[in-house]
Coordinates of C-alpha atoms in Angstrom, one line a residue:
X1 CA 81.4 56.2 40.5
X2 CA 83.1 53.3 42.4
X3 CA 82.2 53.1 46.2
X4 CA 85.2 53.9 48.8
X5 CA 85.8 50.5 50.8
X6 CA 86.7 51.7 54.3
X7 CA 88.1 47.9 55.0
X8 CA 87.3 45.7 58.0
X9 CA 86.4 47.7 60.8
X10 CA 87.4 44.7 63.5
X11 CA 91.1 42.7 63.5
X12 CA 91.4 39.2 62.4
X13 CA 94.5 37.7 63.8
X14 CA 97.0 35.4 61.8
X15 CA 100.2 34.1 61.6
X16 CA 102.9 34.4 59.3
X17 CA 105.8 32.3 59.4
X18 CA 109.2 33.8 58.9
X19 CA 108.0 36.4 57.2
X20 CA 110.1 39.3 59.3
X21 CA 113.1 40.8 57.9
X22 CA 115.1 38.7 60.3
X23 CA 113.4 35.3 59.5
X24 CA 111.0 35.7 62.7
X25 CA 106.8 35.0 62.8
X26 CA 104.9 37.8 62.1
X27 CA 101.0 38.3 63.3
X28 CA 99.1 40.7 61.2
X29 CA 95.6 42.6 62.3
X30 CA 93.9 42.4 58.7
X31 CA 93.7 46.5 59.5
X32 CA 97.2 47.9 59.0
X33 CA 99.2 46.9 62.4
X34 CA 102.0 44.1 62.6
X35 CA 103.4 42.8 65.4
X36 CA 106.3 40.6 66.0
X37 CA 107.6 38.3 68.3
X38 CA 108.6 40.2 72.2
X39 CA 108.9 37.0 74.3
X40 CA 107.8 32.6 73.9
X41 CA 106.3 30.9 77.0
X42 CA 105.0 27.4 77.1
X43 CA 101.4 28.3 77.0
X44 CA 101.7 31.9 75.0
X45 CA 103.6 34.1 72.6
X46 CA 104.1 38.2 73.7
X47 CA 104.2 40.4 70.6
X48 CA 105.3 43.7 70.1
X49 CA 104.1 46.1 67.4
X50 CA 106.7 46.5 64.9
X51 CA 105.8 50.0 64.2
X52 CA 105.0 51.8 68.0
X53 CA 105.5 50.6 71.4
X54 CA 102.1 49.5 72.5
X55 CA 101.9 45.8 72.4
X56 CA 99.2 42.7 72.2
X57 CA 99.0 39.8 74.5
X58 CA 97.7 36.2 72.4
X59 CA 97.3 32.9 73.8
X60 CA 98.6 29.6 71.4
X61 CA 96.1 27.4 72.1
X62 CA 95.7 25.9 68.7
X63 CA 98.1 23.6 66.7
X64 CA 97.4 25.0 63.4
X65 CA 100.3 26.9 61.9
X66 CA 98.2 30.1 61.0
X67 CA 96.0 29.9 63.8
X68 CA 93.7 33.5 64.5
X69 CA 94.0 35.8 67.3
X70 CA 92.1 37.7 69.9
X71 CA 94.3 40.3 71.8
X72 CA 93.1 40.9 75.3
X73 CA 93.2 44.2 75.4
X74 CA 92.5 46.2 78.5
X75 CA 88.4 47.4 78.0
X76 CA 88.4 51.8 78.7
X77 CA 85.4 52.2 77.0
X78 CA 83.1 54.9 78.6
X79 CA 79.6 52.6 80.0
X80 CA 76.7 53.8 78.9
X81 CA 74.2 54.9 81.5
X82 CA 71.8 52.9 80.4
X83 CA 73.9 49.5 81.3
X84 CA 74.6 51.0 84.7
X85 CA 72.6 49.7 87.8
X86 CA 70.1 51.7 89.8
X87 CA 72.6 52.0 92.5
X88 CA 75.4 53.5 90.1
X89 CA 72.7 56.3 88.0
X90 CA 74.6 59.6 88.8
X91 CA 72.1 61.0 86.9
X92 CA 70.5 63.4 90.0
X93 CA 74.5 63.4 91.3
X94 CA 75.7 65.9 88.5
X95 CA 74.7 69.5 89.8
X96 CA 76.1 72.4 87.2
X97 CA 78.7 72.8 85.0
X98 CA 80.2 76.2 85.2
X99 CA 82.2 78.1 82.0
X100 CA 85.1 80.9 82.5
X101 CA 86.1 83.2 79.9
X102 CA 85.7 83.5 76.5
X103 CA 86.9 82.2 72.9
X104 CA 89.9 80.0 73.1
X105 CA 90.4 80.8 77.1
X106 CA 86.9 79.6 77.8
X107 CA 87.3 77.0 79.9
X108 CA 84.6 74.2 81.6
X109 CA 84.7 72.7 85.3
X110 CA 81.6 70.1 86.0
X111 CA 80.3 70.2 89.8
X112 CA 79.1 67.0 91.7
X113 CA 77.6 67.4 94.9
X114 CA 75.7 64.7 97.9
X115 CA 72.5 64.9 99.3
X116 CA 74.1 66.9 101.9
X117 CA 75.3 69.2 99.7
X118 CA 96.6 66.4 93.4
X119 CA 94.3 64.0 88.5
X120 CA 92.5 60.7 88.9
X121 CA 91.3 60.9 85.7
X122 CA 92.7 60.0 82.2
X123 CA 90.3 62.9 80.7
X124 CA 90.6 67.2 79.7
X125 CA 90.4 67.5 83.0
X126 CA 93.3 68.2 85.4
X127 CA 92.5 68.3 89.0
X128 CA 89.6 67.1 91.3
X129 CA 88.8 69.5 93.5
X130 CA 86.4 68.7 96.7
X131 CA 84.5 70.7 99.6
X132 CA 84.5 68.3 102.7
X133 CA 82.7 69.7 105.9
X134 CA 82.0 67.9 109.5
X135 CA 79.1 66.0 111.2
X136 CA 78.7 66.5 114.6
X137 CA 76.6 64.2 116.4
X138 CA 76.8 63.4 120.6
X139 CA 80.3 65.7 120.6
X140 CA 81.9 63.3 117.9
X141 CA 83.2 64.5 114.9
X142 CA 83.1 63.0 110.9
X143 CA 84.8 64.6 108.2
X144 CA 82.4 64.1 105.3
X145 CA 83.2 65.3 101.3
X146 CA 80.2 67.4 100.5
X147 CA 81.5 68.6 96.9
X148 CA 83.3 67.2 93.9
X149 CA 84.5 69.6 91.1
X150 CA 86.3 68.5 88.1
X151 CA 88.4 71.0 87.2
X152 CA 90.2 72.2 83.5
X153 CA 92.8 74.8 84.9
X154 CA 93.4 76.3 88.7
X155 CA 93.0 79.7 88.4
X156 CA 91.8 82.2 90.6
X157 CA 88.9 83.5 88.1
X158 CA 87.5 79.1 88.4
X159 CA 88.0 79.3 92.0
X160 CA 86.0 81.8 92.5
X161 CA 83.1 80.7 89.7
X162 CA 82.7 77.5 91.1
X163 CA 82.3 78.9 94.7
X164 CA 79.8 81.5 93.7
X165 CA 78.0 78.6 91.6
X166 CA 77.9 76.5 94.7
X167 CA 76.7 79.4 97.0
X168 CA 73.6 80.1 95.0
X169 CA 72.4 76.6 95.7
X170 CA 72.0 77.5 99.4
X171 CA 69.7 79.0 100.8
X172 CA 71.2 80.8 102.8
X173 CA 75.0 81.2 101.1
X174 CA 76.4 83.4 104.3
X175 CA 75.9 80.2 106.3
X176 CA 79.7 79.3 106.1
X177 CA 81.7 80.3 109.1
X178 CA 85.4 79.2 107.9
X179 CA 87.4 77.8 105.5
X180 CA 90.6 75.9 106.0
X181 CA 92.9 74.8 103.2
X182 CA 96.3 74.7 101.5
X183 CA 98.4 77.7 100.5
X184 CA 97.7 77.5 96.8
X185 CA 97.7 81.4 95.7
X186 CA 95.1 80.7 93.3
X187 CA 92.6 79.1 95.6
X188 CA 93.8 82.1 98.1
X189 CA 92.7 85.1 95.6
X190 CA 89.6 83.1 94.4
X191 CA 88.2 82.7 97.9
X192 CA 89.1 86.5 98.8
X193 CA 87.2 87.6 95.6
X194 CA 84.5 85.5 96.7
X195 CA 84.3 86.8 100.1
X196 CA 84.3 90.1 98.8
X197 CA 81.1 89.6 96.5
X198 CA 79.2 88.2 99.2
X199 CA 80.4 90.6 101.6
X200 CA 78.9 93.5 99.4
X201 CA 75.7 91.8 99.3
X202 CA 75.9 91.3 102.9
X203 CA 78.3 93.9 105.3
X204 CA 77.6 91.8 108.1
X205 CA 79.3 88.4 107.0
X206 CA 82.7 87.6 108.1
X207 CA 83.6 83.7 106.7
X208 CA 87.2 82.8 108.2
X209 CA 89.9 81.7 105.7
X210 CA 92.4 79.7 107.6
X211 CA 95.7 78.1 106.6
X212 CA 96.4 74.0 107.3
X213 CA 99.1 74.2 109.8
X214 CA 100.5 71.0 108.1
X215 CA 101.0 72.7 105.1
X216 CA 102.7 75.4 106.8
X217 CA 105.2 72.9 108.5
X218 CA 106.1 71.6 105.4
X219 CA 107.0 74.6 103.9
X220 CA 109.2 75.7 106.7
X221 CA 110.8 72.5 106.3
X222 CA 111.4 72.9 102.6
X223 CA 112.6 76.7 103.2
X224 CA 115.2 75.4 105.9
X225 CA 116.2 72.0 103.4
X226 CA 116.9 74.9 101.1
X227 CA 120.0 75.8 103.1
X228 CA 121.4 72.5 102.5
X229 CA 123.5 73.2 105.7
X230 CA 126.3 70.2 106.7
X231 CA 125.0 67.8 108.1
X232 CA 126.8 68.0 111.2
X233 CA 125.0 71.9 111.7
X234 CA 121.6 70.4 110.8
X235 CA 121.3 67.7 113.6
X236 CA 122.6 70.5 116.0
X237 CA 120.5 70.5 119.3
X238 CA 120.5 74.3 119.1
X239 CA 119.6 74.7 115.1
X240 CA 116.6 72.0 115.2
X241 CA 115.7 73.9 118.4
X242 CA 115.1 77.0 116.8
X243 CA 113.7 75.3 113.8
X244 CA 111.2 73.8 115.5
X245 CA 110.5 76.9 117.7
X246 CA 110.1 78.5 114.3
X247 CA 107.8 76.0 113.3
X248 CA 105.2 76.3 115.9
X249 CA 104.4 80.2 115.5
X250 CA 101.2 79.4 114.2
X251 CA 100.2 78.4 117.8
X252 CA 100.7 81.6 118.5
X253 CA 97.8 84.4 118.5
X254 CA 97.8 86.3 115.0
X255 CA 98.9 89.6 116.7
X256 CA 102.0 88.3 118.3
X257 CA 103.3 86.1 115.3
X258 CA 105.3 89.6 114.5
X259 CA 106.6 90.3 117.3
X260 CA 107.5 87.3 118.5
X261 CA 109.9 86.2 115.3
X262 CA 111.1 89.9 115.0
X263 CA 112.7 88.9 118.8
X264 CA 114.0 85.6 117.5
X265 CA 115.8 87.1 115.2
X266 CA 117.8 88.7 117.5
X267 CA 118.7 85.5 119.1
X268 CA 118.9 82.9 116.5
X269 CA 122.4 81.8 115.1
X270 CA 124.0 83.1 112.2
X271 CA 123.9 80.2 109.9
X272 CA 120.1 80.5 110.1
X273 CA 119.7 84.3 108.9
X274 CA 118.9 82.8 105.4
X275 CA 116.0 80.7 106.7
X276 CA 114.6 83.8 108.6
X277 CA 114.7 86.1 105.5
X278 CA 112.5 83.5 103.6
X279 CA 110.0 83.3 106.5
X280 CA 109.9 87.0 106.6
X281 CA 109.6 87.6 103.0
X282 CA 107.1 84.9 102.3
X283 CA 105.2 84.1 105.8
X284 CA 105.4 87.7 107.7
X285 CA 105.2 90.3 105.4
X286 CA 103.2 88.8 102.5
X287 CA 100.2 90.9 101.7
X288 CA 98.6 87.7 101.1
X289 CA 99.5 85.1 103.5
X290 CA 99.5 87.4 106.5
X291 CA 100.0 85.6 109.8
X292 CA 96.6 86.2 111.0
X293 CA 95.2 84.5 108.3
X294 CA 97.6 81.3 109.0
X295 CA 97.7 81.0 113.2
X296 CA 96.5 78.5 115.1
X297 CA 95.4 80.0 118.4
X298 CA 92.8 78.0 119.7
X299 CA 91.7 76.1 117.0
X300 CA 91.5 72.5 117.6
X301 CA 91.0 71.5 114.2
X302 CA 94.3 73.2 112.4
X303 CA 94.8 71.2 109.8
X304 CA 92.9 70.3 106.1
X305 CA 94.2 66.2 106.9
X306 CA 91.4 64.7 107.2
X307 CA 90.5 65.7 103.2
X308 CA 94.0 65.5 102.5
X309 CA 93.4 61.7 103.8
X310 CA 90.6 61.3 101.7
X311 CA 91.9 62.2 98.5
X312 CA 95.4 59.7 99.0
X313 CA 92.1 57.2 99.8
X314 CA 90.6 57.9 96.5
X315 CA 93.7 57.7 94.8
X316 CA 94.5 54.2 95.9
X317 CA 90.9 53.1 95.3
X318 CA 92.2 54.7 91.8
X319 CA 93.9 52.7 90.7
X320 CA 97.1 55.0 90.4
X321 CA 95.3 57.6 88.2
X322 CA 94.0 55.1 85.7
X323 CA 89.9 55.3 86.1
X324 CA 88.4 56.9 83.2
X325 CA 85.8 59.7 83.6
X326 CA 82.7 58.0 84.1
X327 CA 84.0 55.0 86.2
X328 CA 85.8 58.2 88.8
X329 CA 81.9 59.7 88.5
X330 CA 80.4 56.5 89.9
X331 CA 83.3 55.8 92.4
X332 CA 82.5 59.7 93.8
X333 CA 78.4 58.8 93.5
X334 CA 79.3 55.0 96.1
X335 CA 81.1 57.8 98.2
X336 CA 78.1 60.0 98.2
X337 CA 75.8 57.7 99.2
X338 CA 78.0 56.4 102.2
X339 CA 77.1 59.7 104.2
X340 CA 74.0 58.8 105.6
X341 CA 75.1 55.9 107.3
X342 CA 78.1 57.2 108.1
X343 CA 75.7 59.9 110.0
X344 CA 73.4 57.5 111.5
X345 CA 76.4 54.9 112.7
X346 CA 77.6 58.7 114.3
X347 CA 74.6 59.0 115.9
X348 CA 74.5 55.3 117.6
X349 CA 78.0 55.9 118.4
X350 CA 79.1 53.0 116.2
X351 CA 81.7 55.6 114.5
X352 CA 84.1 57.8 116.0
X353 CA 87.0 60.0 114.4
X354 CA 90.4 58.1 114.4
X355 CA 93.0 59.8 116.4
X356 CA 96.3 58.8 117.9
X357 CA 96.0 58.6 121.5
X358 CA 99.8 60.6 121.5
X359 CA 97.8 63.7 119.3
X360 CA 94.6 63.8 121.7
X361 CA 97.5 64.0 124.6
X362 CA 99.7 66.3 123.0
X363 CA 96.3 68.7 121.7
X364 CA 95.3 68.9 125.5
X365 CA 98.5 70.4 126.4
X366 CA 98.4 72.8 123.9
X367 CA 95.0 74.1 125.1
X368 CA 96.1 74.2 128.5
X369 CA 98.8 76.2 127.5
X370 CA 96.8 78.4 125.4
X371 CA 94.9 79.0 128.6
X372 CA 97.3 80.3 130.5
X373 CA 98.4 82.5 128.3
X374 CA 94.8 84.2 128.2
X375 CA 95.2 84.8 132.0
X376 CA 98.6 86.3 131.6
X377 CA 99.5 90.3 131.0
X378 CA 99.3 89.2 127.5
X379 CA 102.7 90.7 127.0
X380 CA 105.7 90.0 123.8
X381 CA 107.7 87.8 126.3
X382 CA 104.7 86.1 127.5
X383 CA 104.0 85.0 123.7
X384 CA 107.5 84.0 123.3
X385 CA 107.3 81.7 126.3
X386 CA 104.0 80.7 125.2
X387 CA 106.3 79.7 122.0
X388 CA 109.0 77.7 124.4
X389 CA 106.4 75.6 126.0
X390 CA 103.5 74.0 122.8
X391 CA 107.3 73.9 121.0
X392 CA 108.5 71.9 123.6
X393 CA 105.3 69.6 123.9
X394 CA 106.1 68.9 120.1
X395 CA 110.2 68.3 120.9
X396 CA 109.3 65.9 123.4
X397 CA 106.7 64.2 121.0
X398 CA 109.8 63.4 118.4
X399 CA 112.1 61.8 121.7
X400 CA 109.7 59.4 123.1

């Protein structure tokens, strides 16, 4: 029996003259690829494979006529860990890998965590998904990422997997007070069913689930975009009045939310009716997002920015969703190991939280406001004027 030749296993590059159909060079691999002429420069040729559209870079710089090539292709291999310096061993970084399901709907998500405890990758998995809590040292505050799971499908059932995976690691799980994030239903029903376990285990627990008020202004603005009202009705002093009026009922306390819009409705224009029926349907009478789960009331961190701030960081630092699995892995481990001095620069007061001088104005007006409400009657028309004046603090925000 003859022996199979697989054939060279690397490419040897060469040159063949006016050997395309058209009378143009051709460079062969030795392995099976061709490649013909894209573009001539003084100091290099571009080809183009004649068969696909990836192409290969070469640089002339001999004089033979058949000189040999070496394409400079971009390097994705994975690194082994062995090659990797002590400072980039994520060995001790990897915590768990957690599996839902079973059969063909099995599905894997890997967990990273620090000492401490939207797709970046090219890889099977989809989404990175991260925990981020705050250090609080001398009354100053540092958002800090705590958890990084990579993630093969958002459903409610990995939600909820990962959460009670990550719970178990604690020792004391019922430690959490609240939770603030997006309005992604599946993260919603995951964190509910979480809840719910470790409220059986313990009746006493009560962990806060709280909605980023950013998020909630931008979906009011895509709800009232939706109308695609003339223009001349959309920069209306009254309309972006009541917009923003509409806007700010998550300042308002979860019990008045109702109340409050029901009376708007009774004074809002016509042309608006469709944007109130979507804020009712989705916002106010949702069995999920219920307005006490998405107010505001004196809560002076309302929104899930500073993560959301973190991850377009990460992005960038990216490369545009072009790292491959392990070189993401070591670029979470360098963030991981930033958190101590982060802490310690905290605690000299070499590090503060950046915020606008505007928002720490406008966020003491709010509270003031949110304190006189507590010492009035408390009543429906207080809450709507309570409405009037933190809207107003924000309208005069968007004229100066």
């Amino acid at each position: 029996m003859s022996e199979i030749s697989d054939g060279p296993s690397e490419a040897v590059f060469k040159i063949y003259p006016a050997a395309s159909v058209k009378g143009k060079d051709l460079l062969l691999d030795g392995i099976g690829h061709k490649y013909g002429v894209k573009a001539k420069y003084p100091n290099s040729v571009t080809w183009i494979c004649t068969a696909r559209r990836g192409k290969t870079s070469a640089s002339d710089t001999k004089t033979s006529k058949n000189p040999s090539y070496k394409p400079k292709a971009k390097r994705s291999a994975i690194q082994p860990a062995a090659l990797l310096g002590p400072s980039q061993n994520a060995t001790r970084f990897f915590c768990k890998e957690v599996f839902v399901g079973d059969g063909t709907k099995r599905r894997r998500h890997l967990i990273f965590a620090t000492e401490n405890k939207k797709k970046i990758s090219e890889s099977s998995y989809t989404m990175l998904f991260s925990i981020h809590g705050f250090i609080n040292k001398n009354s100053e505050l540092k958002q800090i990422p705590l958890v990084f799971v990579f993630m093969t499908t958002r459903r409610s059932v990995d939600y909820s997997a990962i959460l009670e995976e990550i719970s178990s690691w604690l020792e004391s799980p019922y430690s959490v007070q609240e939770i603030v994030s997006d309005y992604e239903r599946a993260m919603w029903a995951g964190i509910k069913k979480w809840k719910t376990e470790l409220k059986r285990k313990n009746p006493e627990l009560n962990i806060k689930h709280s909605g980023c008020a950013f998020h909630l202004n931008q979906a009011f603005h895509r709800g009232f975009k939706e109308l695609k009202l003339p223009k001349n009705e959309r920069e209306n002093r009254t309309v972006r009045k009541w917009v923003r009026r509409l806007q700010c009922l998550h300042l308002l306390p979860g019990d008045f939310i109702t109340p409050v819009f029901e009376l708007i409705q009774k004074k809002v224009l016509s042309s608006l009716n469709p944007f109130l029926d979507y804020i009712e349907k989705v916002w106010i009478r949702s069995k999920i997002l219920k307005p006490e789960f998405w107010t505001s009331f004196r809560k002076a961190i309302r929104t899930n920015n500073d993560a959301e701030g973190w991850h377009l960081r990460i992005n960038r630092r990216g490369r545009c969703f072009k790292l491959g699995f392990m070189e993401l892995t070591i670029l979470l481990h360098k963030e991981a190991t930033f958190i101590p001095i982060q802490a310690s620069l905290l605690s000299q007061g070499m590090l503060k939280r950046t915020q606008k001088k505007i928002t720490k104005l406008r966020q003491n007006k709010i509270f003031k406001e949110w304190a006189a409400f507590e010492k009035s009657d408390k009543t429906t028309d207080d809450a709507h004027q309570l409405l009037i004046k933190t809207a107003d603090i924000y309208i005069r925000k968007e004229k100066s």
